[in-house]
Each structure stands twice: as C-alpha cells, then as structure tokens.
mmCIF file of C-alpha atoms in Angstrom:
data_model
loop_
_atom_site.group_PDB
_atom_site.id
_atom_site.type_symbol
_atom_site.label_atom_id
_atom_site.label_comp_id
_atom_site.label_asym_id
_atom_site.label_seq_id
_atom_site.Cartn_x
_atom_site.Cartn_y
_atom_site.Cartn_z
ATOM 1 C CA UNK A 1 11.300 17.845 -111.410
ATOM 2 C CA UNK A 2 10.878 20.156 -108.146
ATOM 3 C CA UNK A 3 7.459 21.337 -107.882
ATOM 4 C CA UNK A 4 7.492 25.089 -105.321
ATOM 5 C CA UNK A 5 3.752 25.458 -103.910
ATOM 6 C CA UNK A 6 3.578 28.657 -101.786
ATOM 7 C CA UNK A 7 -0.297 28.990 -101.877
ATOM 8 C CA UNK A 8 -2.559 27.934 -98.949
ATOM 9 C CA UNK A 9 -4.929 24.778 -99.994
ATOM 10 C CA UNK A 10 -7.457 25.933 -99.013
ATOM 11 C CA UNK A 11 -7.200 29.573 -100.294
ATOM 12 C CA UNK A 12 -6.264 28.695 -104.102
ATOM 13 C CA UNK A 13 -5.928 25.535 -106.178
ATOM 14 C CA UNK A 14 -1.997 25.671 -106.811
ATOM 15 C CA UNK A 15 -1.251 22.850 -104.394
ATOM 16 C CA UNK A 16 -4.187 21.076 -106.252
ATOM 17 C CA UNK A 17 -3.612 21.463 -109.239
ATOM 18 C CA UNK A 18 0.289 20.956 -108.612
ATOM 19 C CA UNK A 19 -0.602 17.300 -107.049
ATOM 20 C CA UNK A 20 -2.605 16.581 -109.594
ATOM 21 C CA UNK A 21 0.323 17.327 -112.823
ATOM 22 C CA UNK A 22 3.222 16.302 -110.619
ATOM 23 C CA UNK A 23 5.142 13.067 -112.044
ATOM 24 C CA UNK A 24 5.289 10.391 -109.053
ATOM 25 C CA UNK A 25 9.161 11.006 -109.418
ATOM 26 C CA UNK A 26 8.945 14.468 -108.535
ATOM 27 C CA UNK A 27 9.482 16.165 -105.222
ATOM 28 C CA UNK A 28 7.273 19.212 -104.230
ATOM 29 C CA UNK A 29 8.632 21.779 -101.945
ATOM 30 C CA UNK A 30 6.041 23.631 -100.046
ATOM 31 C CA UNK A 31 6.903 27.503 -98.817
ATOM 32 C CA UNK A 32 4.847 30.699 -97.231
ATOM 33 C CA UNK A 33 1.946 29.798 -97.237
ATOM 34 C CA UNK A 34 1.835 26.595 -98.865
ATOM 35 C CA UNK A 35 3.095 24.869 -95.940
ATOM 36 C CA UNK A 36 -0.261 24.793 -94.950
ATOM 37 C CA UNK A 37 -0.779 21.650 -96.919
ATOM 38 C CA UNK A 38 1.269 19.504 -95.159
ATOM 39 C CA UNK A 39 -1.147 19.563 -91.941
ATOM 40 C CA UNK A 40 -2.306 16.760 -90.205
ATOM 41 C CA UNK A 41 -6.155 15.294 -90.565
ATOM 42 C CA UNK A 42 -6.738 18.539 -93.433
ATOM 43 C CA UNK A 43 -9.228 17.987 -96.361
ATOM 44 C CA UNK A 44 -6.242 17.669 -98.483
ATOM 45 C CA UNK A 45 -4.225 15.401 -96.678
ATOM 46 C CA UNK A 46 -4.858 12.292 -98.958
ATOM 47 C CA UNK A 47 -3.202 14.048 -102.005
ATOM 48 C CA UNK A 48 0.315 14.332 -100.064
ATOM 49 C CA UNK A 49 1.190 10.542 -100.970
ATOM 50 C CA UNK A 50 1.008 11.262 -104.725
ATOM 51 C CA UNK A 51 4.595 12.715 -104.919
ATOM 52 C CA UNK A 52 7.459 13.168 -102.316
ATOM 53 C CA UNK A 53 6.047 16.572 -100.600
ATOM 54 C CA UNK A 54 8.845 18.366 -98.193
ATOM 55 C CA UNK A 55 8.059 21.683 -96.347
ATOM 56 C CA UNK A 56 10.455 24.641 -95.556
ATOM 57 C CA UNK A 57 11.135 24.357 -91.760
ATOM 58 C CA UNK A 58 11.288 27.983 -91.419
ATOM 59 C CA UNK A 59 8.120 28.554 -92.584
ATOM 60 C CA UNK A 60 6.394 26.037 -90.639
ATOM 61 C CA UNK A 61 7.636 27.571 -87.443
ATOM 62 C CA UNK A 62 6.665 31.150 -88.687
ATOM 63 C CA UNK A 63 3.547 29.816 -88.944
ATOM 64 C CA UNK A 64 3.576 27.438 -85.445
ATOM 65 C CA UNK A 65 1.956 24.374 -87.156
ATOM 66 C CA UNK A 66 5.016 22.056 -86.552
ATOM 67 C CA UNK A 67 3.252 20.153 -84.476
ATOM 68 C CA UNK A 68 0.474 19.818 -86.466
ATOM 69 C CA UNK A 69 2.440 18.467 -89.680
ATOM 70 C CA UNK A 70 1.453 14.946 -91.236
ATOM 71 C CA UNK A 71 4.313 12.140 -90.023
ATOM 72 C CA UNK A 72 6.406 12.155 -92.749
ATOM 73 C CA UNK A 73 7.082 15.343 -93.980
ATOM 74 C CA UNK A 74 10.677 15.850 -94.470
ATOM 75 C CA UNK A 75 11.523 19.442 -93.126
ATOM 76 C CA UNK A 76 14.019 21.198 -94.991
ATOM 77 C CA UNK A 77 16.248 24.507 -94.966
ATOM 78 C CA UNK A 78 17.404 26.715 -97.254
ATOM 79 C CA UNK A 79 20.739 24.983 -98.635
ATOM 80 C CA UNK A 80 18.331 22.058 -98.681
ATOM 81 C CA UNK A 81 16.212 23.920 -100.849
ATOM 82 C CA UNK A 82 19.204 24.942 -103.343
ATOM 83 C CA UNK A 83 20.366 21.234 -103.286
ATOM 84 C CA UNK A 84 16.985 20.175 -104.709
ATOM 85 C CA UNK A 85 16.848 22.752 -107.537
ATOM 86 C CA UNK A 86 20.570 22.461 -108.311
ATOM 87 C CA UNK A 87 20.367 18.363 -108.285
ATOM 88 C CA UNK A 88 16.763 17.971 -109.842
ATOM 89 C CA UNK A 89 16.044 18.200 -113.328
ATOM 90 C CA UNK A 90 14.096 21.345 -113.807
ATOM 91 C CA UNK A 91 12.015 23.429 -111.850
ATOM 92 C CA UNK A 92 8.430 24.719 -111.616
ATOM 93 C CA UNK A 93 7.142 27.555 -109.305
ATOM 94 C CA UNK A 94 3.273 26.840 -109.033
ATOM 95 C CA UNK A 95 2.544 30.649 -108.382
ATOM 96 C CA UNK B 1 26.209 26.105 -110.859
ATOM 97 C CA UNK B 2 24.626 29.087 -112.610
ATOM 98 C CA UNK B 3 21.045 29.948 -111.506
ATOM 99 C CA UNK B 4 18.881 32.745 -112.015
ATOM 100 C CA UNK B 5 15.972 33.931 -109.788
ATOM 101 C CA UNK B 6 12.430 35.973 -110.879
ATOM 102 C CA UNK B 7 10.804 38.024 -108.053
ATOM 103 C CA UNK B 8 7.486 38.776 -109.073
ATOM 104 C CA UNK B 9 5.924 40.702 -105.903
ATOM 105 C CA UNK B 10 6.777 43.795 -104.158
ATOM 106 C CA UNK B 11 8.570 44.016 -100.963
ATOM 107 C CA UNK B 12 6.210 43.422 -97.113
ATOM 108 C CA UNK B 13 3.016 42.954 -99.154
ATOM 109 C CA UNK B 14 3.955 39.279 -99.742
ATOM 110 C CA UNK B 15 6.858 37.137 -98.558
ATOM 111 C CA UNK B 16 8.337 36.357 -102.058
ATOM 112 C CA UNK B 17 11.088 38.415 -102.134
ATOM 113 C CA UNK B 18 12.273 37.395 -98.446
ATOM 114 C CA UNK B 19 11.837 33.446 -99.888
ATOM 115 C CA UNK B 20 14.215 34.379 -102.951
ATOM 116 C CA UNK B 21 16.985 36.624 -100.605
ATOM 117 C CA UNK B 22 17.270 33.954 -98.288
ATOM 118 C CA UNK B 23 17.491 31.145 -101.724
ATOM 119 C CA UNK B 24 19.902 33.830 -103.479
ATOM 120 C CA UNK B 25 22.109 33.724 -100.099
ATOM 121 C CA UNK B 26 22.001 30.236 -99.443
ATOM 122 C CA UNK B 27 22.930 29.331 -103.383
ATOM 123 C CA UNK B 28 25.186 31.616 -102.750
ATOM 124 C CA UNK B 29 27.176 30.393 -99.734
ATOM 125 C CA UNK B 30 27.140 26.690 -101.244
ATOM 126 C CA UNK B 31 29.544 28.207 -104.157
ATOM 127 C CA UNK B 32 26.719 28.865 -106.904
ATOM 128 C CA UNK B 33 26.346 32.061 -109.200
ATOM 129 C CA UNK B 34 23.844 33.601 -108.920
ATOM 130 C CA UNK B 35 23.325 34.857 -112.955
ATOM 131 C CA UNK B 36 20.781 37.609 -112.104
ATOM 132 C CA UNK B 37 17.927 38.060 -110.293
ATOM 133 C CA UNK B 38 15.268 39.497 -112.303
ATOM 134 C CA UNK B 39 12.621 41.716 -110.897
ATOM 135 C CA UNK B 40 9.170 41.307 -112.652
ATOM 136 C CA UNK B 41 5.229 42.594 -111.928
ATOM 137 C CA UNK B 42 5.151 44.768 -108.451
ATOM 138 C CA UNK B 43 8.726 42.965 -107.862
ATOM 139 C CA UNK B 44 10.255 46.127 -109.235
ATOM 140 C CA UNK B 45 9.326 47.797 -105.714
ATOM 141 C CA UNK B 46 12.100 45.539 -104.345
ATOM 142 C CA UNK B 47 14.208 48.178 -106.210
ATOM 143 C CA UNK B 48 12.679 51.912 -104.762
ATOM 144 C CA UNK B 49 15.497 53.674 -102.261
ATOM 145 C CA UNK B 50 12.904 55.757 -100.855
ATOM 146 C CA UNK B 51 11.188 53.126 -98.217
ATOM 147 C CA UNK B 52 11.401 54.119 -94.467
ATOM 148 C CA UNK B 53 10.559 50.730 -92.957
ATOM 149 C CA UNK B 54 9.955 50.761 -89.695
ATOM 150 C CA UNK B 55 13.004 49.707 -87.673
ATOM 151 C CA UNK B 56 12.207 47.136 -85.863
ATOM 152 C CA UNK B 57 11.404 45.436 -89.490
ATOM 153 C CA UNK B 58 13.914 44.096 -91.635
ATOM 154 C CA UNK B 59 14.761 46.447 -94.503
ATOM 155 C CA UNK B 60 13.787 44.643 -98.187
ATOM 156 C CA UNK B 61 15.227 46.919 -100.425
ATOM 157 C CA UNK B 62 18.498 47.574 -98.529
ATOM 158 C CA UNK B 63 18.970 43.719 -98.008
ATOM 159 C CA UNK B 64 18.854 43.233 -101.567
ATOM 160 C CA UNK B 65 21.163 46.460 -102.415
ATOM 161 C CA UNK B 66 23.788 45.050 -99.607
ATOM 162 C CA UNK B 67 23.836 41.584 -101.016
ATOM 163 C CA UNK B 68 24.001 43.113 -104.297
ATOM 164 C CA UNK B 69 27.862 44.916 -103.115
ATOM 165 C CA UNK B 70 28.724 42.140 -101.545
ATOM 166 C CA UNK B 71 28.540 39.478 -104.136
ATOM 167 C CA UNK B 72 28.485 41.944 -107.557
ATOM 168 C CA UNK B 73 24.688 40.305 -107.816
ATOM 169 C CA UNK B 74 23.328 41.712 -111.107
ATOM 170 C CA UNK B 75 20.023 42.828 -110.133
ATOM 171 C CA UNK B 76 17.375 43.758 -112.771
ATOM 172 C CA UNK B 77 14.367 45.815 -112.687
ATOM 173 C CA UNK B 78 12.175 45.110 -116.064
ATOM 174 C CA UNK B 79 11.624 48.558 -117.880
ATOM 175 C CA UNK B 80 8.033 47.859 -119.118
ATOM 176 C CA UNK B 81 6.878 47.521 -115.279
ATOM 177 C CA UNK B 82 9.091 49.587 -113.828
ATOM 178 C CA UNK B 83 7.221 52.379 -116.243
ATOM 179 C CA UNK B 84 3.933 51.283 -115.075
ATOM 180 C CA UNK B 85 5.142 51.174 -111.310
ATOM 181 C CA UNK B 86 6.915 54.679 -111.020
ATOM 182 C CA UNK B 87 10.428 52.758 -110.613
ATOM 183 C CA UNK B 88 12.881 55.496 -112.172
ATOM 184 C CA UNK B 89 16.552 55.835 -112.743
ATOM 185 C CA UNK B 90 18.499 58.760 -114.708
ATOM 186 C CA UNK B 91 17.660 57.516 -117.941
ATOM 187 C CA UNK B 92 14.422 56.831 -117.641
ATOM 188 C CA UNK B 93 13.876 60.286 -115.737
ATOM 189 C CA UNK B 94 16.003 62.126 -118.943
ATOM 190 C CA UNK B 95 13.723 59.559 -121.552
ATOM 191 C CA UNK B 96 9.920 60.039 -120.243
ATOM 192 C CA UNK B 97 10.974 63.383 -118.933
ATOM 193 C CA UNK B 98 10.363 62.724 -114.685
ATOM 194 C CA UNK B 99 11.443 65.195 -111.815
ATOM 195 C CA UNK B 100 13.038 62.657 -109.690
ATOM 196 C CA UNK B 101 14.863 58.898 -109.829
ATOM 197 C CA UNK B 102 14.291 56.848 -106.812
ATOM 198 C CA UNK B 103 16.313 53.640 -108.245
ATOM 199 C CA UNK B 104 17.845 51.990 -104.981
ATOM 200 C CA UNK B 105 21.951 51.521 -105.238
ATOM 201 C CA UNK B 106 23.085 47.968 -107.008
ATOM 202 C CA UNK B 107 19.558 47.752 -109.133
ATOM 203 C CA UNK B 108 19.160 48.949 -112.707
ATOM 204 C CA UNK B 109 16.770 49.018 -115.507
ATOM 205 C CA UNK B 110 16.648 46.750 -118.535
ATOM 206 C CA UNK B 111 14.344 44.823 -120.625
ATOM 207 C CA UNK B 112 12.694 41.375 -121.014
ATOM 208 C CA UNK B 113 15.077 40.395 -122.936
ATOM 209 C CA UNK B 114 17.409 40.025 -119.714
ATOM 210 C CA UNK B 115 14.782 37.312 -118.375
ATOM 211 C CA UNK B 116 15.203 35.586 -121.708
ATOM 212 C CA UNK B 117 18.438 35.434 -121.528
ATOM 213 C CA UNK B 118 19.267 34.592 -117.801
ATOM 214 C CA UNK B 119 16.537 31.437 -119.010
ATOM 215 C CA UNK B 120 18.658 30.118 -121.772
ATOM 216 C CA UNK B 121 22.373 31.081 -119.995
ATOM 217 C CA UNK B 122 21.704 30.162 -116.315
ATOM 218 C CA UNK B 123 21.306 25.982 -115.453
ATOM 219 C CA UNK B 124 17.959 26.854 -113.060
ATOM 220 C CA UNK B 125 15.550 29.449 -112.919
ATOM 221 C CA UNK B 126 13.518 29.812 -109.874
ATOM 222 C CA UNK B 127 10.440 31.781 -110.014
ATOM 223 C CA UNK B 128 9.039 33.562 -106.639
ATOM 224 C CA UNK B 129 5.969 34.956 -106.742
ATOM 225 C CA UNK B 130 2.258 35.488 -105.731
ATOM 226 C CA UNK C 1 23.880 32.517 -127.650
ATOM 227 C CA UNK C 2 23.297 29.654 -129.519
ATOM 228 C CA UNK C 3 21.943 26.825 -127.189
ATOM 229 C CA UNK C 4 17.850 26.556 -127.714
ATOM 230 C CA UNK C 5 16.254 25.594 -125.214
ATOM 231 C CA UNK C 6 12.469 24.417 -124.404
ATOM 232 C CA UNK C 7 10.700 27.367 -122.883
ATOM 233 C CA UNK C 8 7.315 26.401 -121.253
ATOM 234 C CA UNK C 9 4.933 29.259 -120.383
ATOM 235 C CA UNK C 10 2.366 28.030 -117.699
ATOM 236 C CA UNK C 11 -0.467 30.489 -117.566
ATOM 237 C CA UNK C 12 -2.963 29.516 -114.818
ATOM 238 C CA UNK C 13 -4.409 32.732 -113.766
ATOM 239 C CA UNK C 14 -7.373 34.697 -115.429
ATOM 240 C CA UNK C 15 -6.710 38.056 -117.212
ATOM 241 C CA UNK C 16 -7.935 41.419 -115.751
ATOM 242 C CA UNK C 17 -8.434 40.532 -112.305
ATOM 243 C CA UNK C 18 -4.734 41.289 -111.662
ATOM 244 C CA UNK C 19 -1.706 42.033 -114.011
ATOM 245 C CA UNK C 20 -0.154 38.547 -114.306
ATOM 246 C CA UNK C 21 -1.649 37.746 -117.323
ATOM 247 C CA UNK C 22 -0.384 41.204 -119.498
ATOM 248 C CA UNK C 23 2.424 40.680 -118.367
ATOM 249 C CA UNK C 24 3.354 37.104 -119.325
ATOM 250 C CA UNK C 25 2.335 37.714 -122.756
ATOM 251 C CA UNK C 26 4.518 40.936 -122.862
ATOM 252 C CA UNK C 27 7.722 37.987 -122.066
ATOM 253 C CA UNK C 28 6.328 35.735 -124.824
ATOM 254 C CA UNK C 29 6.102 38.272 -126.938
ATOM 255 C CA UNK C 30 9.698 39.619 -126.228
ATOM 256 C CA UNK C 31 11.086 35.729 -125.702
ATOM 257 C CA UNK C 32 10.019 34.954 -129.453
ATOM 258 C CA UNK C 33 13.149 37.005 -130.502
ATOM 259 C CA UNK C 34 15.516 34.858 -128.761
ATOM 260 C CA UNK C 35 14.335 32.010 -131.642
ATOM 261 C CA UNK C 36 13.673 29.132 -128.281
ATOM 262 C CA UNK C 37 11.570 26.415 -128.677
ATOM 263 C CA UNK C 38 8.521 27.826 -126.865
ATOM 264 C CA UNK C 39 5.409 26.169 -126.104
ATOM 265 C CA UNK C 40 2.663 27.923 -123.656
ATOM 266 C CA UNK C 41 0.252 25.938 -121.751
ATOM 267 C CA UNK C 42 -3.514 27.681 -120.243
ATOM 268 C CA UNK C 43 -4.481 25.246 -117.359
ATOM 269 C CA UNK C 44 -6.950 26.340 -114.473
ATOM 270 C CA UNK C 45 -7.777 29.878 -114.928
ATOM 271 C CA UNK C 46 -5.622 30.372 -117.131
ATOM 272 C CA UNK C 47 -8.162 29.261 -119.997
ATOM 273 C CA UNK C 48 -9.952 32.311 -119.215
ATOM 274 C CA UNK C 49 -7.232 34.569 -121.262
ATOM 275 C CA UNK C 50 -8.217 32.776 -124.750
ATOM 276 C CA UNK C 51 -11.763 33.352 -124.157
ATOM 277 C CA UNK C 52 -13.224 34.690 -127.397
ATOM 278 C CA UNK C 53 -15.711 37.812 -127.295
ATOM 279 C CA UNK C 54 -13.794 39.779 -124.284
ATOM 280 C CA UNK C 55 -14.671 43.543 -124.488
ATOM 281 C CA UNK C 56 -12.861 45.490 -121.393
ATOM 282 C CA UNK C 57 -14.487 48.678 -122.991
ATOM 283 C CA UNK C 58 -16.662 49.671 -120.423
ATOM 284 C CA UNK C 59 -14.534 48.423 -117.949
ATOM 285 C CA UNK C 60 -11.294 50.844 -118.369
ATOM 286 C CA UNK C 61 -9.259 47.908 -118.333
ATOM 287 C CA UNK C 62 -6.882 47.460 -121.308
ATOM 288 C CA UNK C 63 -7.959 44.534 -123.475
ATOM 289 C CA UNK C 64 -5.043 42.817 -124.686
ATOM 290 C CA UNK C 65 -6.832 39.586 -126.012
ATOM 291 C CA UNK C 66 -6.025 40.788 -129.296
ATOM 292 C CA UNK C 67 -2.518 40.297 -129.351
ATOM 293 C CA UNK C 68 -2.718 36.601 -128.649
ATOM 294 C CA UNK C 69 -3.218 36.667 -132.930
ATOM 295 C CA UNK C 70 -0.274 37.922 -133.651
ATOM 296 C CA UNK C 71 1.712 35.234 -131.665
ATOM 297 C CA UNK C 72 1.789 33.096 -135.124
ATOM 298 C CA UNK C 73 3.575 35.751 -136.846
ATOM 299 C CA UNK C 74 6.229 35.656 -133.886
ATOM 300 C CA UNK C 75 6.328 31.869 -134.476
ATOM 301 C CA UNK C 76 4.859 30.976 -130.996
ATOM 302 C CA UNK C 77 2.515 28.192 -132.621
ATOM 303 C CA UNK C 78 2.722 25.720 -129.431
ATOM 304 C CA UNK C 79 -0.578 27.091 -127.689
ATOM 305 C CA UNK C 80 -1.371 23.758 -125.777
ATOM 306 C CA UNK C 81 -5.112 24.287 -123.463
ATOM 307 C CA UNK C 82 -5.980 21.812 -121.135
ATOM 308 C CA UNK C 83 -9.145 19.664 -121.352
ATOM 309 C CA UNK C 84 -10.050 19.152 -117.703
ATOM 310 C CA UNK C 85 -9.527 22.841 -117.028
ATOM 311 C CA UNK C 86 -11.711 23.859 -119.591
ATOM 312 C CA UNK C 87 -14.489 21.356 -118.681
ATOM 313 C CA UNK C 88 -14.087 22.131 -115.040
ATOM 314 C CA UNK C 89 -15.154 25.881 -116.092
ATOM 315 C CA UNK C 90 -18.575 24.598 -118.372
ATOM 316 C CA UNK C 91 -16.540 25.355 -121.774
ATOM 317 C CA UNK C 92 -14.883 23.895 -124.701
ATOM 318 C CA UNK C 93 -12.719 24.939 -127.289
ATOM 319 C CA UNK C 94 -15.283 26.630 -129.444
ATOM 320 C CA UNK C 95 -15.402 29.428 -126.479
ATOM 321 C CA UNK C 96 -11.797 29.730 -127.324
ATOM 322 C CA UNK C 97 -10.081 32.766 -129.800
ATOM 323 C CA UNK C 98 -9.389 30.310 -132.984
ATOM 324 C CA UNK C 99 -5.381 31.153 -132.628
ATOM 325 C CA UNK C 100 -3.238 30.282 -136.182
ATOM 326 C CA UNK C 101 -0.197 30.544 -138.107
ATOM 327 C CA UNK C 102 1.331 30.203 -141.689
ATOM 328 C CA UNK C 103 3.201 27.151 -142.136
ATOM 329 C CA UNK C 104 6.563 28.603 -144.229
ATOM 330 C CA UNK C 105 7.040 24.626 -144.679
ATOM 331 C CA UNK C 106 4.103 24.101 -146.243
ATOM 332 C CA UNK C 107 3.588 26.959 -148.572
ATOM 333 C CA UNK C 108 2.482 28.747 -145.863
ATOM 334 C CA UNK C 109 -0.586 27.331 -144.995
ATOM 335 C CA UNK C 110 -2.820 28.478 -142.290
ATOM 336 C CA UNK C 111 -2.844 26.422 -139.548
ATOM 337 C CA UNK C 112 -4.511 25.815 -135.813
ATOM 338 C CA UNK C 113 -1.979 26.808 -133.289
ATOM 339 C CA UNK C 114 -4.098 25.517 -130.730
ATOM 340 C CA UNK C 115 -4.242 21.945 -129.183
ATOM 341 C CA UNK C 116 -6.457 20.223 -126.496
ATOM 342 C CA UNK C 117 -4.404 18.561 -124.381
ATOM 343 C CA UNK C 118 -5.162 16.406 -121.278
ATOM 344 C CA UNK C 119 -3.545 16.823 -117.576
ATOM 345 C CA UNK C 120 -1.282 14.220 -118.491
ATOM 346 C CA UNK C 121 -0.181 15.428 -121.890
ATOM 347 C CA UNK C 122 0.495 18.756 -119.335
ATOM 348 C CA UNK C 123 2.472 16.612 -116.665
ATOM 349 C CA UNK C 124 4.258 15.849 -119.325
ATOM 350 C CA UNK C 125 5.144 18.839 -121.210
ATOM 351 C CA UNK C 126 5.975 20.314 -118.097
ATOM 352 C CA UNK C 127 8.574 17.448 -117.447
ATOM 353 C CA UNK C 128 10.408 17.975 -121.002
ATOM 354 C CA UNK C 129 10.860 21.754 -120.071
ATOM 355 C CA UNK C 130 14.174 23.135 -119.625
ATOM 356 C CA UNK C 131 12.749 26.467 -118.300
ATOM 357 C CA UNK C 132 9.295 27.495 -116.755
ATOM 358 C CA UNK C 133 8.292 30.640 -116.975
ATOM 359 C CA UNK C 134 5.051 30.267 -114.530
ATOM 360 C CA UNK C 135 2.328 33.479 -114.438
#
C-alpha cells in the first residue's frame, strides 16, 4: 500500500501515526509539508527505516531542505508519484 | 487506468489542490483517466469564477477550469458544502432562491453520491487534503 | 454498478474544532446507499467523535453525535476504535456512545457495532481496503 503524509512531524502526528500502521511492505510518499520528515539528525529520524519513505523532489526544493535530507531518501516526481499509486495496491492519504 | 482524485481544501490557503493538479496532469500525460475529481470541505472554493489572484500568482481556479476543456475532466463540486460555502450555479440560485451564481466554467454541482461512485468505478482514489 | 467493494473510513481528527468530522459522516451516511462493504475506523483524535455526553449547546456549534445511532439502521455496523488511541487520550470504551444494530440474521437481535481493535488489527484493515476515504 502507498502511504501520502503531507503534515509536518513536528506540527501533527500523521507522519507518526502513519509509521507506526504502515505494513513494512509499504512505501510512504511524503508531500507539502510532510517532507519535513525526511530531514537529517530530526527527532523523528529513527522511524524512517520502518517502511520505504520517498519524498516529492519538488517539494523539497520549495522548501530548500535538499541538502538537509537523510541519505537514502529516494526523490521522486510527479509521474513517479502516479506510477506508485497506479502499480501499488491501494492507497491511503494520511490527512 | 481509471483514477479518481478528492480535493478537500480551498485554493492558496493550503497547497492541496496544486499537489492534486499537478497528480491529475501527470496521470494524465502517462495515458490514465482521470474518472473525476471530486471537490469536498473548503475544496469547493477550487470551483468560485470570481477570484482576482494577483498576477504574478498562478491562477487555481482557472488552472483547474483549463485542464477541465482540455481533457473533458469531470469536475465535481459536492452540493451539501457547496451550500454551506456560498458555491452557486443556476440551479442552486433558482432552488434556494440566490441573486447571483459564481460557479467557475467546467465545474458543476452534484452530490455525495458522485464520491461513492468514482470509489467503487475508478481503480485508485487519491485523497488531497489538510 | 454491481462490483462491492471494501470501503474503509479513517477518521483521525476530533469533531468541532474544524468541519472534517460532519462531513465524513455526511459520506458514510450517503455511501450506505451504494450497499459497499464499509467498515470505519476512529484512531488518534478521531476517538474523540464517539465520545458519549457531548452537548455543543452552549457552544453554537451543531452537535451531530447523535446521528452516529442511526448508522445501524443504514447497515454501517463495522465501527472498529483503536485501543492505543484511546489509552493514549486517558479513556476506554465505556467513555464511548454504546453504537448498535439489529441483526436481520438473527431475528434481529441487538447487537454492539463497536469493536476495540489494536494498531495492528488497524494496519491491517487498512491493508484489505480497496478504497480509503481518510477525514
């Protein structure tokens, strides 16, 4: 399943609470805001390795923090983004 | 293959409805229908013609109305919010008896039901939101 | 329109403090005609919008807690709350509206519509959805 997170860590719980229900199996797509999550040395940072976390390029340059992203993080773009709804098996917008 | 997309926030206030036109036009230009894009909440502001962004901004509403011509995107504002939000068309002026429609071009008015359905008839839904 | 398919609400927010919660019920509501096989899940603040004992009176606000009774009649019976959210918050389920329904397979009996479910009963409910409907 593809897990969207859009929320800032450490403004509300989604990316949480989203790490914490995600399946090991399933990938989880961070936009807006919820890039955020995928920076480097953050109180959060240990929860990245429980699932396959990618971030929305765009939004992580919006936001200048490419260079502070976690190794690792795939960075994706939009027809990315459609290939990992159309090809997973379901969806789930953690709004 | 088919997808649907639910915009559940208005238009500048937060970036969910940029996040699903740029998803809707990428699906899009990979060779995927789009079923419908259904506007829910304060999403049904995506659908008002009478915004005067400033110009230096992109224009939300007019992006969506555009991409609606170009690709025959079915575009639907839910009734029961729109009603709460001031979002009018003719009907709904003639029906609840209002002296003015500001329904943008390529948008229009329907129920819940349409959600419902673009659920159990489209292969994805994507929900953007707050 | 024949296909059913497994609807899973996810309600995670708290009611009155903004619209999402109304709302959502108002598509569960309208969803039960489409006879899907729907299930609703309260996690995280969500829990909140089964509280028992909510009066919005003085408050102006609409108070639409009521409405989560007649969901049984619709045949939305799948009311799934989870444990560590509500434990998280200081409650259990006895702070919860006592939602039910009458069994038409079992001489319609009345019966609890509501189950305690733990995160990973959630993980997986959310993983046997077909479509998520998230509020």
């Amino acid at each position: 399943m593809l897990h969207i997170v859009n929320k800032s860590p450490f403004e509300k719980d989604s990316f949480t609470s989203c790490m914490a229900h995600a399946a090991e199996s399933s990938t989880v797509l961070l936009i807006e805001d919820g890039v955020y999550a995928a920076l480097k040395g953050s109180s959060v940072e240990d929860q990245l390795s429980r699932a396959k976390v990618v971030a929305l390029q765009s939004d992580v340059a919006a936001r200048g923090i490419e260079g502070n992203l976690v190794d690792g993080i795939d960075l994706i773009d939009y027809p990315d983004f459609v290939d990992l709804v159309a090809n997973g098996d379901g969806v789930q917008s953690w709004v | 293959m088919k997808i649907s997309v639910q915009v559940n926030e208005g238009p500048y206030q937060h970036q969910a409805s940029d996040s699903a036109y740029n998803f809707v036009k990428a699906a899009l230009e990979k060779g995927h229908e789009i079923f419908r894009v259904f506007f829910y909440h304060d999403g049904v502001n995506n659908g008002t013609r009478l915004a005067t962004p400033p110009q230096d901004d992109r224009n939300v509403q007019q992006r969506w109305s555009d991409l609606s011509k170009e690709h025959e995107l079915d575009l639907v504002i839910c009734v029961a919010a729109a009603q709460r939000r001031g979002i009018v068309d003719d009907g709904e002026a003639e029906r609840n008896g209002k002296d003015a429609t500001n329904i943008m071009d390529g948008f229009r008015i329907s129920g819940l039901g349409q959600l419902i359905e673009a659920g159990v008839q489209s292969d994805r839904l994507v929900v953007f939101g707050d | 329109m024949s296909d059913i398919k497994k609807f899973l609400y996810v309600n995670r927010r708290a009611p009155y403090g903004t619209v999402y919660a109304l709302e959502s019920l108002e598509v569960v509501l309208i969803g039960a005609a489409f006879d899907q096989d729907v299930s609703l899940v309260f996690m995280d603040d969500g829990v909140f919008q089964l509280k028992k004992d909510q009066n919005s009176e003085a408050s102006g606000m609409k108070n639409f807690s009521p409405t989560f009774n007649a969901l049984g009649d619709y045949d939305v019976n799948k009311i799934y709350v989870e444990k560590e959210s509500l434990e998280a918050r200081g409650m259990t389920m006895d702070d919860l509206m006592a939602l039910t329904y009458e069994d038409e397979d079992d001489d319609w009996a009345e019966k609890s519509s509501m189950h305690l479910v733990s995160a990973d009963e959630v993980r997986d409910l959310m993983e046997e959805s077909e479509v998520v409907l998230s509020f």
